[in-house]
Amino acid sequence: TKNLLATKQEFEDTKTTLDLTRIELVNTKSNVSDITTKLNHSITNYLASTTTETKLNSMKSTIVNLTKNVTGLNARTSGIVDIGKIPTSCEDLEQMGQKMSGFYSVKGSRKIKMVYIFQ
């Protein structure tokens, strides 16, 4: 009987410990699930910010290139002046300061003509 009581008490203690361990395990599982969710959210945010940073760098490069192009166009067209009449020749276009290659309208003897200037 003494042995039986000791075994019964040991069994009850083991059962209590097992119940506490089960509760602790459930709480740990819940914590791991929460941490996993937060980690996945953080990874998603990191990847999104990396993609955004890449896009911003690409846009910055595009803006720099466009600025260079505009600066070049401004330099090529800044010298254009009004000669007081409709141009009638390539010489008139040059006198006006036209420095860009392209098709231009000039006044012919009877009608407007298209000329191509190559610079």
mmCIF file of C-alpha atoms in Angstrom:
data_model
loop_
_atom_site.group_PDB
_atom_site.id
_atom_site.type_symbol
_atom_site.label_atom_id
_atom_site.label_comp_id
_atom_site.label_asym_id
_atom_site.label_seq_id
_atom_site.Cartn_x
_atom_site.Cartn_y
_atom_site.Cartn_z
ATOM 1 C CA THR A 1 0.000 0.000 0.000
ATOM 2 C CA LYS A 2 2.806 2.388 0.793
ATOM 3 C CA ASN A 3 4.386 1.615 -2.563
ATOM 4 C CA LEU A 4 1.034 1.968 -4.260
ATOM 5 C CA LEU A 5 0.442 5.405 -2.682
ATOM 6 C CA ALA A 6 3.931 6.551 -3.700
ATOM 7 C CA THR A 7 3.392 5.293 -7.249
ATOM 8 C CA LYS A 8 -0.028 6.965 -7.368
ATOM 9 C CA GLN A 9 1.492 10.275 -6.185
ATOM 10 C CA GLU A 10 4.310 9.943 -8.709
ATOM 11 C CA PHE A 11 1.745 9.276 -11.432
ATOM 12 C CA GLU A 12 -0.271 12.375 -10.424
ATOM 13 C CA ASP A 13 2.897 14.507 -10.405
ATOM 14 C CA THR A 14 3.865 13.173 -13.835
ATOM 15 C CA LYS A 15 0.356 13.858 -15.150
ATOM 16 C CA THR A 16 0.475 17.445 -13.806
ATOM 17 C CA THR A 17 3.920 17.975 -15.332
ATOM 18 C CA LEU A 18 2.688 16.551 -18.634
ATOM 19 C CA ASP A 19 -0.342 18.882 -18.637
ATOM 20 C CA LEU A 20 1.894 21.897 -17.935
ATOM 21 C CA THR A 21 4.306 20.789 -20.657
ATOM 22 C CA ARG A 22 1.400 20.382 -23.107
ATOM 23 C CA ILE A 23 0.187 23.945 -22.345
ATOM 24 C CA GLU A 24 3.719 25.274 -22.707
ATOM 25 C CA LEU A 25 4.112 23.443 -26.026
ATOM 26 C CA VAL A 26 0.834 24.889 -27.363
ATOM 27 C CA ASN A 27 1.974 28.398 -26.342
ATOM 28 C CA THR A 28 5.361 27.838 -27.972
ATOM 29 C CA LYS A 29 3.686 26.618 -31.162
ATOM 30 C CA SER A 30 1.516 29.745 -31.203
ATOM 31 C CA ASN A 31 4.563 31.974 -30.652
ATOM 32 C CA VAL A 32 6.471 30.240 -33.465
ATOM 33 C CA SER A 33 3.480 30.729 -35.765
ATOM 34 C CA ASP A 34 3.302 34.448 -34.901
ATOM 35 C CA ILE A 35 7.044 34.883 -35.402
ATOM 36 C CA THR A 36 6.872 33.046 -38.740
ATOM 37 C CA THR A 37 4.049 35.322 -39.894
ATOM 38 C CA LYS A 38 5.997 38.429 -38.849
ATOM 39 C CA LEU A 39 9.146 37.138 -40.537
ATOM 40 C CA ASN A 40 7.288 36.453 -43.795
ATOM 41 C CA HIS A 41 5.764 39.939 -43.620
ATOM 42 C CA SER A 42 9.222 41.443 -43.042
ATOM 43 C CA ILE A 43 10.671 39.499 -45.979
ATOM 44 C CA THR A 44 7.827 40.684 -48.219
ATOM 45 C CA ASN A 45 8.406 44.298 -47.151
ATOM 46 C CA TYR A 46 12.147 43.960 -47.707
ATOM 47 C CA LEU A 47 11.663 42.556 -51.198
ATOM 48 C CA ALA A 48 9.150 45.299 -52.016
ATOM 49 C CA SER A 49 11.538 48.000 -50.797
ATOM 50 C CA THR A 50 14.393 46.458 -52.787
ATOM 51 C CA THR A 51 12.220 46.450 -55.918
ATOM 52 C CA THR A 52 11.197 50.049 -55.243
ATOM 53 C CA GLU A 53 14.828 51.057 -54.746
ATOM 54 C CA THR A 54 15.783 49.401 -58.044
ATOM 55 C CA LYS A 55 12.952 51.204 -59.842
ATOM 56 C CA LEU A 56 13.952 54.533 -58.270
ATOM 57 C CA ASN A 57 17.571 54.054 -59.358
ATOM 58 C CA SER A 58 16.388 53.266 -62.877
ATOM 59 C CA MET A 59 14.183 56.369 -62.891
ATOM 60 C CA LYS A 60 17.084 58.464 -61.588
ATOM 61 C CA SER A 61 19.263 57.219 -64.440
ATOM 62 C CA THR A 62 16.495 57.997 -66.940
ATOM 63 C CA ILE A 63 16.111 61.517 -65.534
ATOM 64 C CA VAL A 64 19.867 62.117 -65.763
ATOM 65 C CA ASN A 65 19.861 60.965 -69.406
ATOM 66 C CA LEU A 66 16.824 63.100 -70.250
ATOM 67 C CA THR A 67 18.444 66.120 -68.599
ATOM 68 C CA LYS A 68 21.573 65.592 -70.707
ATOM 69 C CA ASN A 69 19.430 65.329 -73.850
ATOM 70 C CA VAL A 70 17.501 68.511 -73.013
ATOM 71 C CA THR A 71 20.737 70.351 -72.258
ATOM 72 C CA GLY A 72 22.126 69.222 -75.615
ATOM 73 C CA LEU A 73 18.984 70.311 -77.446
ATOM 74 C CA ASN A 74 19.027 73.674 -75.687
ATOM 75 C CA ALA A 75 22.647 74.182 -76.720
ATOM 76 C CA ARG A 76 21.823 73.325 -80.327
ATOM 77 C CA THR A 77 18.763 75.577 -80.538
ATOM 78 C CA SER A 78 19.737 78.511 -78.309
ATOM 79 C CA GLY A 79 21.275 80.442 -81.183
ATOM 80 C CA ILE A 80 18.135 80.530 -83.357
ATOM 81 C CA VAL A 81 17.227 84.134 -84.283
ATOM 82 C CA ASP A 82 14.512 85.778 -86.330
ATOM 83 C CA ILE A 83 15.835 87.141 -89.655
ATOM 84 C CA GLY A 84 12.623 89.082 -90.306
ATOM 85 C CA LYS A 85 11.360 86.975 -93.200
ATOM 86 C CA ILE A 86 10.418 83.438 -94.124
ATOM 87 C CA PRO A 87 13.633 81.565 -94.960
ATOM 88 C CA THR A 88 14.116 81.004 -98.667
ATOM 89 C CA SER A 89 17.285 78.888 -98.622
ATOM 90 C CA CYS A 90 19.592 76.750 -96.548
ATOM 91 C CA GLU A 91 21.758 79.858 -96.107
ATOM 92 C CA ASP A 92 18.814 81.658 -94.464
ATOM 93 C CA LEU A 93 18.331 78.697 -92.120
ATOM 94 C CA GLU A 94 22.028 78.799 -91.206
ATOM 95 C CA GLN A 95 21.828 82.575 -90.689
ATOM 96 C CA MET A 96 18.911 81.959 -88.318
ATOM 97 C CA GLY A 97 21.227 79.671 -86.350
ATOM 98 C CA GLN A 98 19.599 76.373 -87.260
ATOM 99 C CA LYS A 99 22.049 73.680 -86.146
ATOM 100 C CA MET A 100 19.921 70.559 -86.103
ATOM 101 C CA SER A 101 19.660 68.060 -88.926
ATOM 102 C CA GLY A 102 16.170 67.696 -90.290
ATOM 103 C CA PHE A 103 13.528 68.754 -92.779
ATOM 104 C CA TYR A 104 12.681 72.461 -92.938
ATOM 105 C CA SER A 105 10.178 74.528 -94.858
ATOM 106 C CA VAL A 106 11.563 77.321 -97.043
ATOM 107 C CA LYS A 107 9.769 79.739 -99.337
ATOM 108 C CA GLY A 108 10.309 78.863 -102.970
ATOM 109 C CA SER A 109 9.460 81.085 -105.949
ATOM 110 C CA ARG A 110 5.836 79.867 -106.081
ATOM 111 C CA LYS A 111 5.294 77.580 -103.103
ATOM 112 C CA ILE A 112 6.750 76.311 -99.839
ATOM 113 C CA LYS A 113 9.476 73.687 -100.345
ATOM 114 C CA MET A 114 10.880 71.134 -97.950
ATOM 115 C CA VAL A 115 14.669 70.996 -97.637
ATOM 116 C CA TYR A 116 16.788 68.624 -95.600
ATOM 117 C CA ILE A 117 19.759 69.946 -93.683
ATOM 118 C CA PHE A 118 22.396 67.539 -92.459
ATOM 119 C CA GLN A 119 24.695 68.843 -89.736
#
